[in-house]
């Protein structure tokens, strides 16, 4: 003898409103986390620029094999540009998410 499963209780308007509120709060928290990530990525970009500058200064002092420092500086500058691009996109995405919930 099989038994029928119990039907789910009806969804109330209060439950729907509460679920929507929690979803809105979760989206807002995610957007703020995205803004924080953008700031962190920008800090990384600045550090890449600082290292690149230091390596260029080192190469200018006549340290043996300056081409190694120049090549590394170029890689750090490229990484900085990549980081700035990523940070700009992340910030735009997060700001759009925040304004969508307003």
CSV table of N, CA and C in Angstrom, one decimal:
chain,number,residue,atom,x,y,z
A,1,UNK,N,0.8,-1.2,0.0
A,1,UNK,CA,0.0,0.0,0.0
A,1,UNK,C,0.9,1.2,0.0
A,2,UNK,N,0.7,2.1,-1.0
A,2,UNK,CA,1.5,3.3,-1.1
A,2,UNK,C,0.7,4.5,-0.5
A,3,UNK,N,1.4,5.4,0.1
A,3,UNK,CA,0.8,6.6,0.6
A,3,UNK,C,1.2,7.8,-0.2
A,4,UNK,N,0.3,8.6,-0.4
A,4,UNK,CA,0.5,9.9,-1.1
A,4,UNK,C,1.3,10.8,-0.2
A,5,UNK,N,2.3,11.5,-0.9
A,5,UNK,CA,3.0,12.5,-0.1
A,5,UNK,C,2.1,13.7,0.4
A,6,UNK,N,2.5,14.2,1.5
A,6,UNK,CA,1.7,15.4,2.0
A,6,UNK,C,1.9,16.6,1.0
A,7,UNK,N,0.9,17.3,0.7
A,7,UNK,CA,1.0,18.5,-0.2
A,7,UNK,C,1.8,19.6,0.6
A,8,UNK,N,2.5,20.3,-0.2
A,8,UNK,CA,3.2,21.5,0.4
A,8,UNK,C,2.2,22.5,0.9
A,9,UNK,N,2.5,23.1,2.0
A,9,UNK,CA,1.6,24.2,2.5
A,9,UNK,C,1.6,25.3,1.5
A,10,UNK,N,0.5,26.0,1.4
A,10,UNK,CA,0.4,27.2,0.5
A,10,UNK,C,1.4,28.3,0.9
A,11,UNK,N,2.0,28.9,-0.1
A,11,UNK,CA,2.9,30.0,0.1
A,11,UNK,C,2.1,31.3,0.4
A,12,UNK,N,2.5,31.9,1.5
A,12,UNK,CA,1.7,33.1,1.9
A,12,UNK,C,2.4,34.3,1.4
A,13,UNK,N,1.6,35.4,1.3
A,13,UNK,CA,2.1,36.7,0.9
A,13,UNK,C,3.3,37.2,1.8
A,14,UNK,N,3.2,36.9,3.1
A,14,UNK,CA,4.2,37.3,4.0
A,14,UNK,C,5.5,36.6,3.7
A,15,UNK,N,5.4,35.3,3.3
A,15,UNK,CA,6.6,34.5,3.0
A,15,UNK,C,7.2,35.0,1.7
A,16,UNK,N,6.4,35.4,0.8
A,16,UNK,CA,6.9,36.0,-0.5
A,16,UNK,C,7.7,37.3,-0.3
A,17,UNK,N,7.0,38.2,0.5
A,17,UNK,CA,7.7,39.5,0.8
A,17,UNK,C,9.0,39.3,1.6
A,18,UNK,N,9.0,38.3,2.5
A,18,UNK,CA,10.2,38.1,3.3
A,18,UNK,C,11.3,37.5,2.4
A,19,UNK,N,11.0,36.6,1.5
A,19,UNK,CA,11.9,36.0,0.5
A,19,UNK,C,12.5,37.1,-0.4
A,20,UNK,N,11.6,38.0,-0.8
A,20,UNK,CA,12.1,39.1,-1.7
A,20,UNK,C,13.0,40.1,-0.9
A,21,UNK,N,12.7,40.3,0.3
A,21,UNK,CA,13.6,41.2,1.1
A,21,UNK,C,15.0,40.5,1.3
A,22,UNK,N,15.0,39.2,1.6
A,22,UNK,CA,16.3,38.5,1.8
A,22,UNK,C,17.1,38.5,0.5
A,23,UNK,N,16.4,38.3,-0.6
A,23,UNK,CA,17.1,38.3,-1.9
A,23,UNK,C,17.7,39.7,-2.2
A,24,UNK,N,16.9,40.8,-1.9
A,24,UNK,CA,17.4,42.1,-2.1
A,24,UNK,C,18.6,42.4,-1.3
A,25,UNK,N,18.6,42.0,0.0
A,25,UNK,CA,19.7,42.2,0.9
A,25,UNK,C,21.0,41.4,0.4
A,26,UNK,N,20.7,40.2,-0.1
A,26,UNK,CA,21.8,39.4,-0.6
A,26,UNK,C,22.5,40.0,-1.8
A,27,UNK,N,21.6,40.6,-2.7
A,27,UNK,CA,22.2,41.3,-3.9
A,27,UNK,C,23.0,42.5,-3.5
A,28,UNK,N,22.5,43.2,-2.5
A,28,UNK,CA,23.2,44.4,-2.0
A,28,UNK,C,24.5,44.0,-1.4
A,29,UNK,N,24.6,43.0,-0.6
A,29,UNK,CA,25.8,42.5,0.0
A,29,UNK,C,26.8,42.1,-1.1
A,30,UNK,N,26.3,41.4,-2.1
A,30,UNK,CA,27.2,40.9,-3.2
A,30,UNK,C,27.8,42.2,-3.9
A,31,UNK,N,26.9,43.2,-4.1
A,31,UNK,CA,27.4,44.4,-4.8
A,31,UNK,C,28.5,45.1,-4.0
A,32,UNK,N,28.3,45.2,-2.7
A,32,UNK,CA,29.3,45.8,-1.8
A,32,UNK,C,30.6,45.0,-1.8
A,33,UNK,N,30.5,43.7,-1.9
A,33,UNK,CA,31.6,42.8,-2.0
A,33,UNK,C,32.4,43.0,-3.3
A,34,UNK,N,31.6,43.3,-4.3
A,34,UNK,CA,32.2,43.6,-5.6
A,34,UNK,C,33.0,44.9,-5.6
A,35,UNK,N,32.4,45.9,-4.9
A,35,UNK,CA,33.1,47.2,-4.8
A,35,UNK,C,34.4,47.0,-4.0
A,36,UNK,N,34.4,46.2,-3.0
A,36,UNK,CA,35.6,45.9,-2.2
A,36,UNK,C,36.6,45.2,-3.1
A,37,UNK,N,36.2,44.3,-3.9
A,37,UNK,CA,37.1,43.6,-4.8
A,37,UNK,C,37.7,44.5,-5.8
A,38,UNK,N,36.9,45.5,-6.3
A,38,UNK,CA,37.5,46.4,-7.2
A,38,UNK,C,38.6,47.3,-6.6
A,39,UNK,N,38.4,47.7,-5.3
A,39,UNK,CA,39.4,48.4,-4.6
A,39,UNK,C,40.7,47.6,-4.4
A,40,UNK,N,40.5,46.4,-4.1
A,40,UNK,CA,41.6,45.5,-3.9
A,40,UNK,C,42.4,45.3,-5.2
A,41,UNK,N,41.7,45.1,-6.3
A,41,UNK,CA,42.3,45.0,-7.6
A,41,UNK,C,43.1,46.2,-8.0
A,42,UNK,N,42.5,47.4,-7.7
A,42,UNK,CA,43.2,48.7,-8.0
A,42,UNK,C,44.5,48.8,-7.1
A,43,UNK,N,44.5,48.3,-5.9
A,43,UNK,CA,45.7,48.3,-5.1
A,43,UNK,C,46.7,47.4,-5.7
A,44,UNK,N,46.3,46.3,-6.2
A,44,UNK,CA,47.2,45.4,-6.9
A,44,UNK,C,47.9,46.1,-8.1
A,45,UNK,N,47.0,46.8,-8.9
A,45,UNK,CA,47.5,47.5,-10.1
A,45,UNK,C,48.6,48.6,-9.7
A,46,UNK,N,48.3,49.3,-8.6
A,46,UNK,CA,49.3,50.3,-8.1
A,46,UNK,C,50.6,49.6,-7.7
A,47,UNK,N,50.5,48.5,-7.1
A,47,UNK,CA,51.7,47.8,-6.7
A,47,UNK,C,52.5,47.3,-7.9
A,48,UNK,N,51.8,46.9,-8.9
A,48,UNK,CA,52.5,46.5,-10.2
A,48,UNK,C,53.2,47.7,-10.7
A,49,UNK,N,52.6,48.9,-10.7
A,49,UNK,CA,53.2,50.1,-11.2
A,49,UNK,C,54.5,50.5,-10.4
A,50,UNK,N,54.3,50.3,-9.1
A,50,UNK,CA,55.5,50.6,-8.2
A,50,UNK,C,56.7,49.7,-8.5
A,51,UNK,N,56.4,48.4,-8.6
A,51,UNK,CA,57.5,47.5,-8.9
A,51,UNK,C,58.1,47.8,-10.3
A,52,UNK,N,57.3,48.1,-11.3
A,52,UNK,CA,57.8,48.4,-12.6
A,52,UNK,C,58.7,49.6,-12.5
A,53,UNK,N,58.3,50.6,-11.8
A,53,UNK,CA,59.1,51.8,-11.7
A,53,UNK,C,60.4,51.5,-11.0
A,54,UNK,N,60.4,50.7,-9.9
A,54,UNK,CA,61.6,50.3,-9.2
A,54,UNK,C,62.5,49.6,-10.1
A,55,UNK,N,62.0,48.7,-10.9
A,55,UNK,CA,62.8,47.9,-11.8
A,55,UNK,C,63.4,48.8,-12.9
A,56,UNK,N,62.7,49.8,-13.4
A,56,UNK,CA,63.3,50.7,-14.4
A,56,UNK,C,64.4,51.5,-13.8
A,57,UNK,N,64.2,52.0,-12.5
A,57,UNK,CA,65.2,52.7,-11.8
A,57,UNK,C,66.5,51.8,-11.6
A,58,UNK,N,66.3,50.6,-11.3
A,58,UNK,CA,67.4,49.7,-11.1
A,58,UNK,C,68.1,49.5,-12.4
A,59,UNK,N,67.4,49.3,-13.5
A,59,UNK,CA,68.1,49.2,-14.8
A,59,UNK,C,68.8,50.4,-15.2
A,60,UNK,N,68.3,51.6,-14.8
A,60,UNK,CA,69.0,52.8,-15.2
A,60,UNK,C,70.3,53.1,-14.4
A,61,UNK,N,70.4,52.4,-13.3
A,61,UNK,CA,71.6,52.5,-12.5
A,61,UNK,C,72.8,51.7,-13.0
A,62,UNK,N,72.5,51.0,-14.1
A,62,UNK,CA,73.6,50.2,-14.7
A,62,UNK,C,73.8,48.8,-14.1
A,63,UNK,N,72.8,48.3,-13.4
A,63,UNK,CA,73.0,47.0,-12.9
A,63,UNK,C,73.1,46.0,-14.0
A,64,UNK,N,74.0,45.0,-13.9
A,64,UNK,CA,74.2,44.1,-15.0
A,64,UNK,C,72.9,43.5,-15.5
A,65,UNK,N,72.8,43.2,-16.8
A,65,UNK,CA,71.6,42.7,-17.4
A,65,UNK,C,70.3,43.5,-17.2
A,66,UNK,N,70.4,44.8,-17.6
A,66,UNK,CA,69.2,45.7,-17.4
A,66,UNK,C,68.0,45.2,-18.3
A,67,UNK,N,68.3,44.4,-19.3
A,67,UNK,CA,67.2,44.0,-20.1
A,67,UNK,C,66.2,43.1,-19.3
A,68,UNK,N,66.7,42.4,-18.3
A,68,UNK,CA,65.9,41.6,-17.4
A,68,UNK,C,64.9,42.5,-16.6
A,69,UNK,N,65.5,43.6,-16.1
A,69,UNK,CA,64.6,44.5,-15.4
A,69,UNK,C,63.6,45.2,-16.3
A,70,UNK,N,64.1,45.6,-17.5
A,70,UNK,CA,63.1,46.2,-18.4
A,70,UNK,C,62.0,45.3,-18.8
A,71,UNK,N,62.3,44.0,-19.0
A,71,UNK,CA,61.3,43.0,-19.4
A,71,UNK,C,60.3,42.8,-18.3
A,72,UNK,N,60.9,42.7,-17.1
A,72,UNK,CA,60.0,42.5,-15.9
A,72,UNK,C,59.1,43.7,-15.7
A,73,UNK,N,59.7,44.9,-15.9
A,73,UNK,CA,58.9,46.1,-15.7
A,73,UNK,C,57.8,46.2,-16.7
A,74,UNK,N,58.0,45.8,-17.9
A,74,UNK,CA,57.0,45.7,-18.9
A,74,UNK,C,55.9,44.7,-18.5
A,75,UNK,N,56.2,43.6,-18.0
A,75,UNK,CA,55.2,42.6,-17.6
A,75,UNK,C,54.4,43.2,-16.4
A,76,UNK,N,55.0,43.9,-15.5
A,76,UNK,CA,54.3,44.5,-14.4
A,76,UNK,C,53.4,45.6,-14.9
A,77,UNK,N,53.8,46.4,-15.9
A,77,UNK,CA,52.9,47.4,-16.4
A,77,UNK,C,51.7,46.8,-17.1
A,78,UNK,N,52.0,45.7,-17.9
A,78,UNK,CA,50.8,45.0,-18.5
A,78,UNK,C,49.9,44.5,-17.5
A,79,UNK,N,50.4,43.9,-16.4
A,79,UNK,CA,49.6,43.4,-15.3
A,79,UNK,C,48.8,44.5,-14.7
A,80,UNK,N,49.4,45.7,-14.5
A,80,UNK,CA,48.7,46.8,-13.9
A,80,UNK,C,47.5,47.2,-14.8
A,81,UNK,N,47.8,47.3,-16.1
A,81,UNK,CA,46.7,47.7,-17.0
A,81,UNK,C,45.5,46.6,-17.0
A,82,UNK,N,45.9,45.4,-16.9
A,82,UNK,CA,44.9,44.3,-16.8
A,82,UNK,C,44.1,44.5,-15.5
A,83,UNK,N,44.8,44.8,-14.4
A,83,UNK,CA,44.1,45.0,-13.1
A,83,UNK,C,43.2,46.2,-13.2
A,84,UNK,N,43.6,47.3,-13.7
A,84,UNK,CA,42.8,48.5,-13.8
A,84,UNK,C,41.5,48.2,-14.7
A,85,UNK,N,41.7,47.5,-15.7
A,85,UNK,CA,40.5,47.1,-16.6
A,85,UNK,C,39.6,46.3,-15.8
A,86,UNK,N,40.1,45.2,-15.1
A,86,UNK,CA,39.2,44.4,-14.4
A,86,UNK,C,38.5,45.1,-13.2
A,87,UNK,N,39.2,46.0,-12.5
A,87,UNK,CA,38.7,46.8,-11.5
A,87,UNK,C,37.6,47.7,-12.0
A,88,UNK,N,37.8,48.3,-13.1
A,88,UNK,CA,36.8,49.2,-13.7
A,88,UNK,C,35.5,48.5,-14.1
A,89,UNK,N,35.7,47.3,-14.6
A,89,UNK,CA,34.5,46.5,-15.0
A,89,UNK,C,33.8,46.0,-13.7
A,90,UNK,N,34.5,45.6,-12.7
A,90,UNK,CA,33.9,45.1,-11.5
A,90,UNK,C,33.2,46.2,-10.8
A,91,UNK,N,33.8,47.4,-10.8
A,91,UNK,CA,33.1,48.6,-10.1
A,91,UNK,C,31.8,48.9,-10.9
A,92,UNK,N,31.9,49.0,-12.2
A,92,UNK,CA,30.7,49.3,-13.0
A,92,UNK,C,29.6,48.3,-12.7
A,93,UNK,N,29.9,47.0,-12.7
A,93,UNK,CA,28.9,45.9,-12.5
A,93,UNK,C,28.3,46.1,-11.1
A,94,UNK,N,29.1,46.3,-10.1
A,94,UNK,CA,28.6,46.4,-8.7
A,94,UNK,C,27.8,47.7,-8.5
A,95,UNK,N,28.2,48.8,-9.1
A,95,UNK,CA,27.4,50.0,-9.0
A,95,UNK,C,26.1,49.8,-9.7
A,96,UNK,N,26.1,49.2,-10.8
A,96,UNK,CA,24.8,48.9,-11.5
A,96,UNK,C,23.9,48.0,-10.7
A,97,UNK,N,24.5,47.0,-10.0
A,97,UNK,CA,23.7,46.1,-9.2
A,97,UNK,C,23.1,46.9,-8.0
A,98,UNK,N,23.9,47.8,-7.4
A,98,UNK,CA,23.4,48.6,-6.3
A,98,UNK,C,22.2,49.6,-6.8
A,99,UNK,N,22.4,50.2,-7.9
A,99,UNK,CA,21.4,51.1,-8.4
A,99,UNK,C,20.1,50.4,-8.8
A,100,UNK,N,20.2,49.2,-9.3
A,100,UNK,CA,19.1,48.4,-9.7
A,100,UNK,C,18.1,48.1,-8.5
A,101,UNK,N,18.7,48.0,-7.3
A,101,UNK,CA,17.8,47.7,-6.2
A,101,UNK,C,17.3,48.9,-5.5
A,102,UNK,N,17.6,50.1,-6.0
A,102,UNK,CA,17.1,51.4,-5.4
A,102,UNK,C,15.7,51.6,-5.8
